Amino acid sequence: MARLSYIVTIGIALTCVLAEELYSDQYDDIDADSILQNDKLRNQYYNCFMGTAPCVTADAKFFKEIFSEALQTKCKRCTEKQKEKMDLIVDWYTTNKPDQWETLVAKSIEDLRKKNAGQ
């Protein structure tokens, strides 16, 4: 009986580890394409992500919080819509603003290192 309890406990623990929770889908319906096409909005989000200006909207704050991890893990915890938006953003920036993209990626790596060092 003890052996069965042990096996069940290990099974539950493995299930918890393997079943990573996805990011919230609360902001999955934002129109990323229209943001990218609008210089003012795009720069507002970019500056928020870079930490050079406040995040004006709740969705900007949310995406700033998950961006570094999502980028580094290739959107492992992203919803399907978030993966599509990430692909759209990566494609747009690498095509239209590659210098800003490189800066954003470098900042993302730096942020993740700081977060991991603090744990």
Coordinates of C-alpha atoms in Angstrom, one line a residue:
M1 CA 0.0 0.0 0.0
A2 CA 2.8 2.4 0.8
R3 CA 4.4 1.6 -2.5
L4 CA 1.2 2.6 -4.3
S5 CA 1.0 5.9 -2.4
Y6 CA 4.6 6.6 -3.4
I7 CA 3.9 5.9 -7.0
V8 CA 0.8 8.1 -7.0
T9 CA 2.7 10.9 -5.3
I10 CA 5.5 10.8 -7.9
G11 CA 2.9 10.7 -10.7
I12 CA 1.2 13.8 -9.4
A13 CA 4.5 15.6 -9.0
L14 CA 5.5 14.8 -12.5
T15 CA 2.2 15.9 -13.9
C16 CA 2.5 19.2 -12.1
V17 CA 6.0 19.8 -13.5
L18 CA 5.2 18.7 -17.0
A19 CA 1.9 20.6 -17.3
E20 CA 3.2 24.2 -17.4
E21 CA 0.5 26.8 -17.2
L22 CA -0.1 29.0 -20.2
Y23 CA 0.0 32.8 -20.0
S24 CA -3.3 34.5 -19.4
D25 CA -5.3 34.9 -22.6
Q26 CA -6.9 38.1 -21.3
Y27 CA -5.2 40.3 -24.0
D28 CA -5.2 37.8 -26.9
D29 CA -7.5 40.0 -29.0
I30 CA -5.5 43.1 -29.2
D31 CA -4.7 44.2 -32.8
A32 CA -0.9 43.9 -32.9
D33 CA -0.8 44.7 -36.6
S34 CA -2.5 48.1 -36.1
I35 CA -0.1 48.9 -33.2
L36 CA 2.9 48.1 -35.4
Q37 CA 1.6 50.3 -38.2
N38 CA 1.0 53.3 -35.9
D39 CA 4.3 55.0 -35.1
K40 CA 3.1 56.6 -31.9
L41 CA 1.5 53.4 -30.5
R42 CA 4.4 51.2 -31.6
N43 CA 7.0 53.6 -30.0
Q44 CA 4.8 53.7 -26.8
Y45 CA 4.9 49.9 -26.5
Y46 CA 8.6 49.7 -27.4
N47 CA 9.6 52.3 -24.8
C48 CA 7.5 50.5 -22.2
F49 CA 9.3 47.2 -23.0
M50 CA 12.7 48.9 -22.9
G51 CA 11.8 50.6 -19.6
T52 CA 12.5 54.1 -20.9
A53 CA 8.9 55.2 -20.5
P54 CA 5.9 54.0 -18.4
C55 CA 3.6 51.3 -19.7
V56 CA 0.4 53.3 -20.5
T57 CA -2.0 50.4 -20.9
A58 CA -2.7 47.2 -18.9
D59 CA -2.0 45.0 -21.9
A60 CA 1.5 46.7 -22.4
K61 CA 2.3 46.0 -18.7
F62 CA 1.1 42.4 -19.1
F63 CA 3.2 41.7 -22.3
K64 CA 6.2 43.5 -20.8
E65 CA 6.1 41.0 -17.9
I66 CA 6.1 37.9 -20.1
F67 CA 8.1 39.1 -23.1
S68 CA 11.6 38.1 -22.0
E69 CA 10.5 34.6 -21.0
A70 CA 8.3 34.2 -24.0
L71 CA 11.1 35.3 -26.4
Q72 CA 13.8 33.1 -24.7
T73 CA 11.5 30.0 -24.6
K74 CA 10.1 30.5 -28.1
C75 CA 6.7 31.1 -26.6
K76 CA 6.6 27.8 -24.7
R77 CA 3.8 29.0 -22.4
C78 CA 2.0 31.2 -25.0
T79 CA -1.5 30.7 -26.3
E80 CA -1.9 30.1 -30.0
K81 CA -2.9 33.7 -30.5
Q82 CA 0.1 34.9 -28.5
K83 CA 2.4 32.8 -30.7
E84 CA 0.9 34.3 -33.8
K85 CA 1.3 37.8 -32.4
M86 CA 4.9 37.1 -31.4
D87 CA 5.7 35.9 -34.9
L88 CA 4.1 39.0 -36.4
I89 CA 6.1 41.3 -34.1
V90 CA 9.4 39.5 -34.7
D91 CA 8.8 39.5 -38.5
W92 CA 7.9 43.2 -38.5
Y93 CA 10.8 44.4 -36.3
T94 CA 13.4 42.3 -38.1
T95 CA 12.3 43.6 -41.4
N96 CA 11.5 47.2 -40.5
K97 CA 13.5 48.1 -37.4
P98 CA 16.3 45.5 -37.0
D99 CA 18.4 47.8 -34.8
Q100 CA 15.5 48.3 -32.4
W101 CA 14.8 44.5 -32.5
E102 CA 18.4 43.7 -31.5
T103 CA 18.3 46.2 -28.7
L104 CA 15.0 44.7 -27.4
V105 CA 16.4 41.2 -27.6
A106 CA 19.6 42.3 -25.7
K107 CA 17.4 43.9 -23.0
S108 CA 15.2 40.8 -22.8
I109 CA 18.3 38.6 -22.2
E110 CA 19.6 41.1 -19.6
D111 CA 16.2 41.1 -17.8
L112 CA 16.0 37.3 -17.7
R113 CA 19.5 37.1 -16.3
K114 CA 18.6 39.6 -13.5
K115 CA 15.4 37.6 -12.8
N116 CA 17.2 34.3 -12.6
A117 CA 20.0 35.8 -10.5
G118 CA 17.5 37.0 -8.0
Q119 CA 16.0 33.5 -7.5

